[in-house]
CSV table of C-alpha atoms in Angstrom, one decimal:
chain,number,residue,atom,x,y,z
F,1,UNK,CA,76.4,83.9,102.4
F,2,UNK,CA,76.0,81.3,105.4
F,3,UNK,CA,77.0,78.7,102.8
F,4,UNK,CA,80.4,80.2,102.0
F,5,UNK,CA,83.4,78.4,103.5
F,6,UNK,CA,85.8,80.6,105.5
F,7,UNK,CA,88.1,80.9,102.0
F,8,UNK,CA,85.0,81.9,100.4
F,9,UNK,CA,84.4,84.6,102.8
F,10,UNK,CA,88.1,85.5,102.7
F,11,UNK,CA,88.1,85.9,99.0
F,12,UNK,CA,84.7,87.8,99.0
F,13,UNK,CA,85.8,90.2,101.5
F,14,UNK,CA,89.1,90.6,99.7
F,15,UNK,CA,87.0,91.5,96.3
F,16,UNK,CA,85.1,94.4,98.4
F,17,UNK,CA,88.2,95.4,99.9
F,18,UNK,CA,89.8,95.7,96.5
F,19,UNK,CA,87.2,98.3,95.7
F,20,UNK,CA,87.2,100.1,98.9
F,21,UNK,CA,90.9,100.4,99.2
F,22,UNK,CA,92.7,99.6,96.2
F,23,UNK,CA,90.5,101.5,93.7
F,24,UNK,CA,88.8,104.2,95.8
F,25,UNK,CA,91.6,105.1,97.9
F,26,UNK,CA,95.1,104.1,96.6
F,27,UNK,CA,94.7,104.5,93.0
F,28,UNK,CA,94.4,108.2,93.1
F,29,UNK,CA,98.3,108.3,93.2
F,30,UNK,CA,98.7,106.4,89.8
F,31,UNK,CA,96.6,109.3,88.3
F,32,UNK,CA,98.4,112.1,89.9
F,33,UNK,CA,100.7,112.8,86.9
F,34,UNK,CA,97.5,113.6,84.4
F,35,UNK,CA,95.2,115.0,87.0
F,36,UNK,CA,97.8,117.4,88.1
F,37,UNK,CA,98.4,118.3,84.6
F,38,UNK,CA,94.5,118.7,83.3
F,39,UNK,CA,93.9,120.7,86.6
F,40,UNK,CA,97.1,122.7,86.9
F,41,UNK,CA,97.6,121.9,90.5
F,42,UNK,CA,100.7,122.2,92.5
F,43,UNK,CA,102.7,119.7,94.5
F,44,UNK,CA,101.4,121.3,97.8
F,45,UNK,CA,97.9,121.2,96.4
F,46,UNK,CA,98.1,117.6,95.3
F,47,UNK,CA,99.5,116.9,98.9
F,48,UNK,CA,96.7,118.3,100.5
F,49,UNK,CA,94.0,116.5,98.3
F,50,UNK,CA,96.0,113.6,99.1
F,51,UNK,CA,95.5,113.8,102.7
F,52,UNK,CA,91.7,114.6,102.7
F,53,UNK,CA,90.4,111.1,101.9
F,54,UNK,CA,92.9,110.1,105.0
F,55,UNK,CA,91.0,112.5,107.2
F,56,UNK,CA,87.8,111.5,106.2
F,57,UNK,CA,88.8,107.9,106.4
F,58,UNK,CA,89.6,108.8,110.3
F,59,UNK,CA,86.3,110.2,111.2
F,60,UNK,CA,84.6,107.3,109.3
F,61,UNK,CA,86.7,104.9,111.1
F,62,UNK,CA,85.8,106.2,114.6
F,63,UNK,CA,82.0,105.6,114.1
F,64,UNK,CA,82.4,102.6,111.9
F,65,UNK,CA,82.2,100.2,115.0
F,66,UNK,CA,79.0,101.7,115.9
F,67,UNK,CA,77.6,102.0,112.3
F,68,UNK,CA,78.4,98.2,112.0
F,69,UNK,CA,76.5,97.3,115.4
F,70,UNK,CA,73.3,99.5,114.6
F,71,UNK,CA,72.9,98.7,111.1
F,72,UNK,CA,74.4,95.3,110.7
F,73,UNK,CA,77.3,94.0,108.5
F,74,UNK,CA,75.2,94.2,105.2
F,75,UNK,CA,73.9,97.8,105.6
F,76,UNK,CA,77.3,99.1,106.7
F,77,UNK,CA,79.0,97.5,103.8
F,78,UNK,CA,76.3,98.7,101.4
F,79,UNK,CA,76.6,102.4,102.8
F,80,UNK,CA,80.4,102.0,102.5
F,81,UNK,CA,80.0,101.0,99.0
F,82,UNK,CA,77.8,103.9,98.1
F,83,UNK,CA,80.0,106.2,99.4
F,84,UNK,CA,82.7,104.8,97.1
F,85,UNK,CA,80.4,105.1,93.8
F,86,UNK,CA,79.6,108.7,94.6
F,87,UNK,CA,83.2,109.7,95.5
F,88,UNK,CA,84.6,108.0,92.2
F,89,UNK,CA,81.8,109.8,90.1
F,90,UNK,CA,82.8,113.1,91.5
F,91,UNK,CA,86.4,112.6,91.0
F,92,UNK,CA,85.6,111.6,87.5
F,93,UNK,CA,83.9,115.2,87.1
F,94,UNK,CA,86.3,117.1,89.0
F,95,UNK,CA,86.8,120.9,87.6
F,96,UNK,CA,89.6,121.5,90.3
F,97,UNK,CA,91.1,121.0,93.7
F,98,UNK,CA,87.6,121.9,95.5
F,99,UNK,CA,85.5,119.1,93.3
F,100,UNK,CA,88.3,116.9,93.6
F,101,UNK,CA,88.8,116.9,97.2
F,102,UNK,CA,85.1,116.1,97.7
F,103,UNK,CA,85.2,113.2,95.7
F,104,UNK,CA,88.5,111.8,97.2
F,105,UNK,CA,86.9,112.5,100.7
F,106,UNK,CA,83.8,110.3,99.8
F,107,UNK,CA,86.2,107.7,98.7
F,108,UNK,CA,88.1,108.0,102.2
F,109,UNK,CA,84.6,107.6,104.1
F,110,UNK,CA,84.0,104.3,102.0
F,111,UNK,CA,87.3,103.1,103.0
F,112,UNK,CA,86.4,103.7,106.7
F,113,UNK,CA,83.3,101.8,107.0
F,114,UNK,CA,84.2,98.9,104.6
F,115,UNK,CA,86.7,96.8,106.9
F,116,UNK,CA,84.7,96.9,110.4
F,117,UNK,CA,81.6,95.6,108.3
F,118,UNK,CA,83.6,92.9,107.1
F,119,UNK,CA,84.8,91.8,110.3
F,120,UNK,CA,81.4,92.1,111.8
F,121,UNK,CA,80.3,89.8,109.2
F,122,UNK,CA,83.5,87.6,109.8
F,123,UNK,CA,82.5,87.2,113.4
F,124,UNK,CA,79.2,86.0,112.6
F,125,UNK,CA,80.5,83.5,110.0
F,126,UNK,CA,84.0,82.3,110.7
F,127,UNK,CA,85.4,80.2,113.2
F,128,UNK,CA,87.8,82.3,115.7
F,129,UNK,CA,90.8,80.2,114.8
F,130,UNK,CA,90.8,81.5,111.5
F,131,UNK,CA,90.3,85.1,111.9
F,132,UNK,CA,93.6,86.2,111.9
F,133,UNK,CA,94.3,84.6,108.5
F,134,UNK,CA,91.1,85.6,107.2
F,135,UNK,CA,91.8,89.1,107.8
F,136,UNK,CA,95.1,88.8,106.4
F,137,UNK,CA,93.8,87.7,103.0
F,138,UNK,CA,90.8,90.3,102.9
F,139,UNK,CA,93.4,92.9,103.6
F,140,UNK,CA,95.6,91.7,100.8
F,141,UNK,CA,93.0,92.3,98.4
F,142,UNK,CA,93.9,96.1,98.4
F,143,UNK,CA,96.8,94.8,96.1
F,144,UNK,CA,94.2,93.2,93.8
F,145,UNK,CA,92.4,96.7,93.8
F,146,UNK,CA,95.6,98.5,92.7
F,147,UNK,CA,96.2,96.0,90.0
F,148,UNK,CA,92.7,96.7,88.6
F,149,UNK,CA,93.8,100.1,88.1
F,150,UNK,CA,96.9,99.4,86.1
F,151,UNK,CA,95.1,98.6,82.8
F,152,UNK,CA,93.3,102.0,83.0
F,153,UNK,CA,96.5,104.2,83.0
F,154,UNK,CA,98.2,101.6,80.6
F,155,UNK,CA,95.8,101.8,77.7
F,156,UNK,CA,93.8,105.2,78.8
F,157,UNK,CA,96.8,107.2,79.0
F,158,UNK,CA,95.3,110.7,80.0
F,159,UNK,CA,91.8,109.5,80.0
F,160,UNK,CA,91.6,109.7,83.8
F,161,UNK,CA,87.9,110.7,83.9
F,162,UNK,CA,86.6,107.7,82.0
F,163,UNK,CA,88.9,105.5,84.0
F,164,UNK,CA,87.2,106.9,87.1
F,165,UNK,CA,83.9,106.3,85.8
F,166,UNK,CA,84.9,102.8,84.9
F,167,UNK,CA,86.0,102.5,88.6
F,168,UNK,CA,82.4,103.6,89.8
F,169,UNK,CA,80.9,100.8,87.6
F,170,UNK,CA,83.2,98.3,89.7
F,171,UNK,CA,81.9,100.0,93.1
F,172,UNK,CA,78.4,99.6,92.1
F,173,UNK,CA,78.7,96.2,91.4
F,174,UNK,CA,80.3,95.6,94.7
F,175,UNK,CA,77.4,97.5,96.4
F,176,UNK,CA,75.1,94.8,94.7
F,177,UNK,CA,77.0,92.1,95.8
F,178,UNK,CA,77.2,93.3,99.3
F,179,UNK,CA,73.5,93.6,99.5
F,180,UNK,CA,72.8,90.2,98.3
F,181,UNK,CA,75.5,88.1,100.0
F,182,UNK,CA,76.5,89.7,103.4
F,183,UNK,CA,74.2,88.6,106.2
F,184,UNK,CA,72.2,91.3,107.7
F,185,UNK,CA,73.4,90.7,111.4
F,186,UNK,CA,76.3,92.4,112.8
F,187,UNK,CA,77.3,89.7,115.0
F,188,UNK,CA,76.1,86.4,116.7
F,189,UNK,CA,76.2,86.5,120.3
F,190,UNK,CA,74.4,83.7,122.4
F,191,UNK,CA,72.1,84.4,124.9
F,192,UNK,CA,74.4,82.7,127.5
F,193,UNK,CA,77.6,84.4,126.2
F,194,UNK,CA,79.6,86.6,128.6
F,195,UNK,CA,80.2,90.2,127.4
F,196,UNK,CA,83.7,90.6,126.1
F,197,UNK,CA,86.3,91.3,128.8
F,198,UNK,CA,87.4,94.8,129.7
F,199,UNK,CA,90.5,96.1,128.2
F,200,UNK,CA,93.3,96.0,131.0
F,201,UNK,CA,95.9,98.4,131.3
F,202,UNK,CA,98.7,96.0,129.6
F,203,UNK,CA,96.5,95.9,126.5
F,204,UNK,CA,96.0,99.5,126.3
F,205,UNK,CA,99.8,100.0,126.7
F,206,UNK,CA,100.3,97.2,123.8
F,207,UNK,CA,97.5,98.9,121.6
F,208,UNK,CA,99.3,102.5,122.1
F,209,UNK,CA,102.8,101.2,121.0
F,210,UNK,CA,100.9,99.4,118.0
F,211,UNK,CA,99.4,102.8,117.1
F,212,UNK,CA,102.7,104.4,117.5
F,213,UNK,CA,104.4,102.0,115.1
F,214,UNK,CA,101.5,102.1,112.6
F,215,UNK,CA,101.4,105.9,112.6
F,216,UNK,CA,104.8,106.5,111.7
F,217,UNK,CA,104.5,103.6,109.0
F,218,UNK,CA,101.8,105.6,107.3
F,219,UNK,CA,103.7,108.8,107.4
F,220,UNK,CA,106.9,107.1,105.6
F,221,UNK,CA,104.5,105.5,103.0
F,222,UNK,CA,102.5,108.5,102.1
F,223,UNK,CA,105.5,109.7,100.0
F,224,UNK,CA,105.1,106.6,97.9
F,225,UNK,CA,101.6,106.3,97.5
F,226,UNK,CA,101.1,109.9,96.7
F,227,UNK,CA,104.2,111.0,94.8
F,228,UNK,CA,106.1,107.9,93.6
F,229,UNK,CA,104.3,108.1,90.0
F,230,UNK,CA,105.1,111.9,89.7
F,231,UNK,CA,108.7,111.3,90.8
F,232,UNK,CA,109.2,109.0,88.0
F,233,UNK,CA,107.5,111.4,85.4
F,234,UNK,CA,108.8,114.6,86.1
F,235,UNK,CA,111.9,113.7,87.7
F,236,UNK,CA,112.7,110.4,86.0
F,237,UNK,CA,111.3,111.8,82.6
F,238,UNK,CA,109.7,108.1,82.0
F,239,UNK,CA,106.2,108.1,80.0
F,240,UNK,CA,103.1,108.6,82.2
F,241,UNK,CA,102.0,105.1,81.1
F,242,UNK,CA,105.2,103.6,82.8
F,243,UNK,CA,103.5,104.6,86.0
F,244,UNK,CA,101.0,101.7,85.5
F,245,UNK,CA,103.8,99.2,85.7
F,246,UNK,CA,105.0,100.3,89.2
F,247,UNK,CA,101.3,100.0,90.3
F,248,UNK,CA,101.0,96.6,89.0
F,249,UNK,CA,104.3,95.5,90.9
F,250,UNK,CA,102.9,97.0,94.1
F,251,UNK,CA,99.9,95.0,93.5
F,252,UNK,CA,101.6,91.7,92.7
F,253,UNK,CA,104.0,91.9,95.6
F,254,UNK,CA,101.2,93.0,97.9
F,255,UNK,CA,99.6,89.5,97.6
F,256,UNK,CA,102.1,88.4,99.3
F,257,UNK,CA,100.7,90.3,102.7
F,258,UNK,CA,98.3,87.5,102.8
F,259,UNK,CA,100.5,85.3,104.6
F,260,UNK,CA,101.8,88.0,107.1
F,261,UNK,CA,99.6,86.5,110.0
F,262,UNK,CA,101.4,82.7,109.7
F,263,UNK,CA,104.9,84.7,109.3
F,264,UNK,CA,104.3,86.7,112.5
F,265,UNK,CA,103.0,83.6,114.3
F,266,UNK,CA,105.8,81.4,113.3
F,267,UNK,CA,108.5,84.2,114.1
F,268,UNK,CA,109.0,87.4,116.5
F,269,UNK,CA,106.5,89.8,115.6
F,270,UNK,CA,109.0,92.5,116.3
F,271,UNK,CA,111.4,90.8,113.9
F,272,UNK,CA,108.8,90.7,111.2
F,273,UNK,CA,108.0,94.3,111.7
F,274,UNK,CA,111.9,95.3,111.4
F,275,UNK,CA,112.1,93.3,108.2
F,276,UNK,CA,109.1,94.5,106.4
F,277,UNK,CA,109.7,98.2,107.7
F,278,UNK,CA,113.5,97.8,106.3
F,279,UNK,CA,112.3,97.0,103.0
F,280,UNK,CA,109.9,99.6,102.7
F,281,UNK,CA,112.4,102.3,103.5
F,282,UNK,CA,114.6,100.7,101.0
F,283,UNK,CA,112.1,101.0,98.3
F,284,UNK,CA,111.8,104.7,98.9
F,285,UNK,CA,115.7,105.2,98.7
F,286,UNK,CA,115.9,103.3,95.5
F,287,UNK,CA,113.2,105.0,93.8
F,288,UNK,CA,114.8,108.3,94.7
F,289,UNK,CA,118.3,107.3,93.6
F,290,UNK,CA,117.3,105.6,90.0
F,291,UNK,CA,113.7,107.3,89.1
F,292,UNK,CA,114.7,107.1,85.5
F,293,UNK,CA,115.4,103.5,85.2
F,294,UNK,CA,112.4,101.4,84.6
F,295,UNK,CA,113.3,98.2,85.9
F,296,UNK,CA,114.8,99.6,89.2
F,297,UNK,CA,111.5,101.5,89.7
F,298,UNK,CA,109.4,98.5,89.2
F,299,UNK,CA,111.5,96.6,91.5
F,300,UNK,CA,111.2,99.3,94.1
F,301,UNK,CA,107.7,99.1,93.6
F,302,UNK,CA,107.5,95.3,94.2
F,303,UNK,CA,109.7,95.7,97.7
F,304,UNK,CA,107.1,98.4,98.6
F,305,UNK,CA,104.0,96.7,97.8
F,306,UNK,CA,105.3,93.5,99.8
F,307,UNK,CA,106.2,95.6,102.8
F,308,UNK,CA,103.4,97.9,103.0
F,309,UNK,CA,100.8,95.1,102.8
F,310,UNK,CA,102.7,92.8,105.3
F,311,UNK,CA,102.7,95.5,107.6
F,312,UNK,CA,99.1,96.6,107.5
F,313,UNK,CA,98.1,93.0,107.6
F,314,UNK,CA,100.7,92.7,110.6
F,315,UNK,CA,99.0,95.5,112.5
F,316,UNK,CA,95.3,94.5,111.8
F,317,UNK,CA,96.2,91.0,113.1
F,318,UNK,CA,97.9,92.1,116.0
F,319,UNK,CA,94.9,94.4,116.8
F,320,UNK,CA,92.6,91.7,116.6
F,321,UNK,CA,94.8,89.4,118.8
F,322,UNK,CA,94.7,92.1,121.5
F,323,UNK,CA,91.0,92.5,121.6
F,324,UNK,CA,89.4,89.4,121.8
F,325,UNK,CA,85.7,89.4,121.3
F,326,UNK,CA,86.0,93.1,120.0
F,327,UNK,CA,86.4,92.3,116.0
F,328,UNK,CA,84.3,95.5,114.9
F,329,UNK,CA,86.9,97.5,117.0
F,330,UNK,CA,89.9,95.3,115.7
F,331,UNK,CA,90.8,97.4,112.4
F,332,UNK,CA,89.8,100.5,113.9
F,333,UNK,CA,93.0,101.5,115.8
F,334,UNK,CA,95.8,100.5,113.4
F,335,UNK,CA,94.2,101.7,110.3
F,336,UNK,CA,93.3,104.8,112.0
F,337,UNK,CA,97.0,105.1,113.1
F,338,UNK,CA,98.1,104.7,109.5
F,339,UNK,CA,95.5,107.1,107.8
F,340,UNK,CA,96.5,109.9,110.4
F,341,UNK,CA,100.3,109.0,109.5
F,342,UNK,CA,99.4,109.3,105.8
F,343,UNK,CA,97.4,112.6,106.6
F,344,UNK,CA,100.4,114.3,108.1
F,345,UNK,CA,102.6,112.8,105.9
F,346,UNK,CA,101.2,113.9,102.5
F,347,UNK,CA,101.3,117.6,102.6
F,348,UNK,CA,104.8,117.4,104.4
F,349,UNK,CA,105.9,115.6,101.4
F,350,UNK,CA,104.4,118.1,99.1
F,351,UNK,CA,106.0,120.8,101.0
F,352,UNK,CA,109.3,119.3,101.0
F,353,UNK,CA,109.2,118.3,97.5
F,354,UNK,CA,108.8,122.1,96.7
F,355,UNK,CA,111.5,123.1,98.9
F,356,UNK,CA,114.2,120.3,98.3
F,357,UNK,CA,113.1,118.1,95.6
F,358,UNK,CA,112.1,114.5,95.0
F,359,UNK,CA,115.2,112.7,95.7
F,360,UNK,CA,116.2,114.6,98.9
F,361,UNK,CA,112.4,114.1,100.3
F,362,UNK,CA,112.3,110.6,99.6
F,363,UNK,CA,115.8,110.0,100.8
F,364,UNK,CA,114.8,111.6,104.3
F,365,UNK,CA,111.6,109.7,104.6
F,366,UNK,CA,113.7,106.4,104.2
F,367,UNK,CA,116.0,107.5,106.7
F,368,UNK,CA,113.0,107.8,109.2
F,369,UNK,CA,112.1,104.5,108.3
F,370,UNK,CA,115.4,102.9,109.0
F,371,UNK,CA,115.3,104.7,112.2
F,372,UNK,CA,111.9,103.1,113.3
F,373,UNK,CA,112.8,99.7,112.3
F,374,UNK,CA,115.8,99.8,114.8
F,375,UNK,CA,112.8,100.4,117.6
F,376,UNK,CA,111.0,97.6,116.4
F,377,UNK,CA,111.8,95.5,119.7
F,378,UNK,CA,109.5,97.9,121.4
F,379,UNK,CA,106.5,96.4,119.0
F,380,UNK,CA,103.9,94.4,120.9
F,381,UNK,CA,105.7,91.2,121.6
F,382,UNK,CA,103.0,88.8,122.4
F,383,UNK,CA,99.8,88.3,120.1
F,384,UNK,CA,96.9,87.1,121.9
F,385,UNK,CA,96.1,83.6,120.4
F,386,UNK,CA,92.2,83.1,119.7
F,387,UNK,CA,91.3,79.5,120.5
F,388,UNK,CA,88.6,77.7,119.1
F,389,UNK,CA,86.2,77.0,122.0
F,390,UNK,CA,85.2,73.6,120.5
F,391,UNK,CA,88.9,72.7,120.3
F,392,UNK,CA,89.5,73.7,124.0
F,393,UNK,CA,86.7,71.9,125.0
F,394,UNK,CA,87.8,68.6,123.4
F,395,UNK,CA,91.2,69.1,124.7
F,396,UNK,CA,90.2,69.7,128.3
F,397,UNK,CA,88.1,66.5,128.0
F,398,UNK,CA,91.2,64.6,126.6
F,399,UNK,CA,93.2,65.6,129.4
F,400,UNK,CA,90.5,64.9,132.2
F,401,UNK,CA,90.3,61.4,130.5
F,402,UNK,CA,94.0,60.9,130.6
F,403,UNK,CA,94.3,62.1,134.3
F,404,UNK,CA,91.4,59.5,135.3
F,405,UNK,CA,93.0,56.7,133.6
F,406,UNK,CA,96.3,57.5,135.4
F,407,UNK,CA,94.5,57.5,138.7
F,408,UNK,CA,92.9,54.5,138.0
F,409,UNK,CA,96.3,52.7,137.2
F,410,UNK,CA,97.8,53.9,140.4
F,411,UNK,CA,95.3,52.3,142.4
F,412,UNK,CA,95.3,49.0,140.7
F,413,UNK,CA,97.5,46.3,142.5
F,414,UNK,CA,101.0,45.7,141.3
F,415,UNK,CA,101.2,42.5,139.2
F,416,UNK,CA,102.8,39.3,140.5
F,417,UNK,CA,106.3,38.3,139.5
F,418,UNK,CA,105.3,35.0,138.2
F,419,UNK,CA,102.5,36.4,136.2
């Protein structure tokens, strides 16, 4: 793995994220119509089951930095993949809400452990100046995983059990790759290196604001991730296979989230946040207005995928730069906040759908998104820019040399007018 370039590690990390996030976690919503029919589940029960992997993700994320430090990046990634394999197999054999819930809980643990393991490996293998960009690329791997689930629903309509067994095979391959390619160390710390600086009060204040925005975004997005396929099938009367096109659009557009680090650096992060959150809210409103129009539904999925992946990438990069020297902790705060929001939002959406219907519920969540977008000027404005130590040293030497030249020139006598 040490022979990999930064780009190679980013691609490999994106592949593992595709399995742990895209397949083990977010593909569930794609199969909700078929699972709900076969297991005779109500919208509220689906909402509760959809919240379980988010809750297990929260608990796994709490201990993930410790796991990555104690077990090392390789073993932490292998453990994450093992939970993914077990969870996907359990889902494929589910006979009711209880067994289905056990499977999604294991998948949530898989998701919670994977990104801290990858960031621990990144600290050992990738230059600091590239951490933001590599993290954004790995985060966009979620979109790839979502797209991998699409052929299953397009060509295996109703065969969700076989589809999840196929996903378990992908997870097993990821486990093997993690064991063979990720280094066993959790991080490289030179003997003379100083410990990471204490987290200052200003940092805590910025992190708190980041967590609040990430949590609300997770709350709003839960409506789409869990109930969008059910909306177009039951309310829009589209064929169940049509949901595959929605998730394909989400995955394709979500790849644009890989550039969010550069977008946030070149523009104002609050402006980026406001734009993307407004787009996410618009995707919910559009789907609620036209669930029976396939082209408009696919367009809403494109907007949602780009907005969601860009926002999660922005939260990840912001957290990493607010916590320099603590890369295993970097993904914890924003992803916990997003998952907590989704865990709260999922049963709330289910209850509102029971009482007020899909259209009104999605419209309400879209309105909340617009309101929070207006508050985006409060988003942490200044990102801590990690500086490559080697580049910093070279810059310092160059400045010292130029200052010395200036001193020498000032000490030289002025040239004679006749010369």
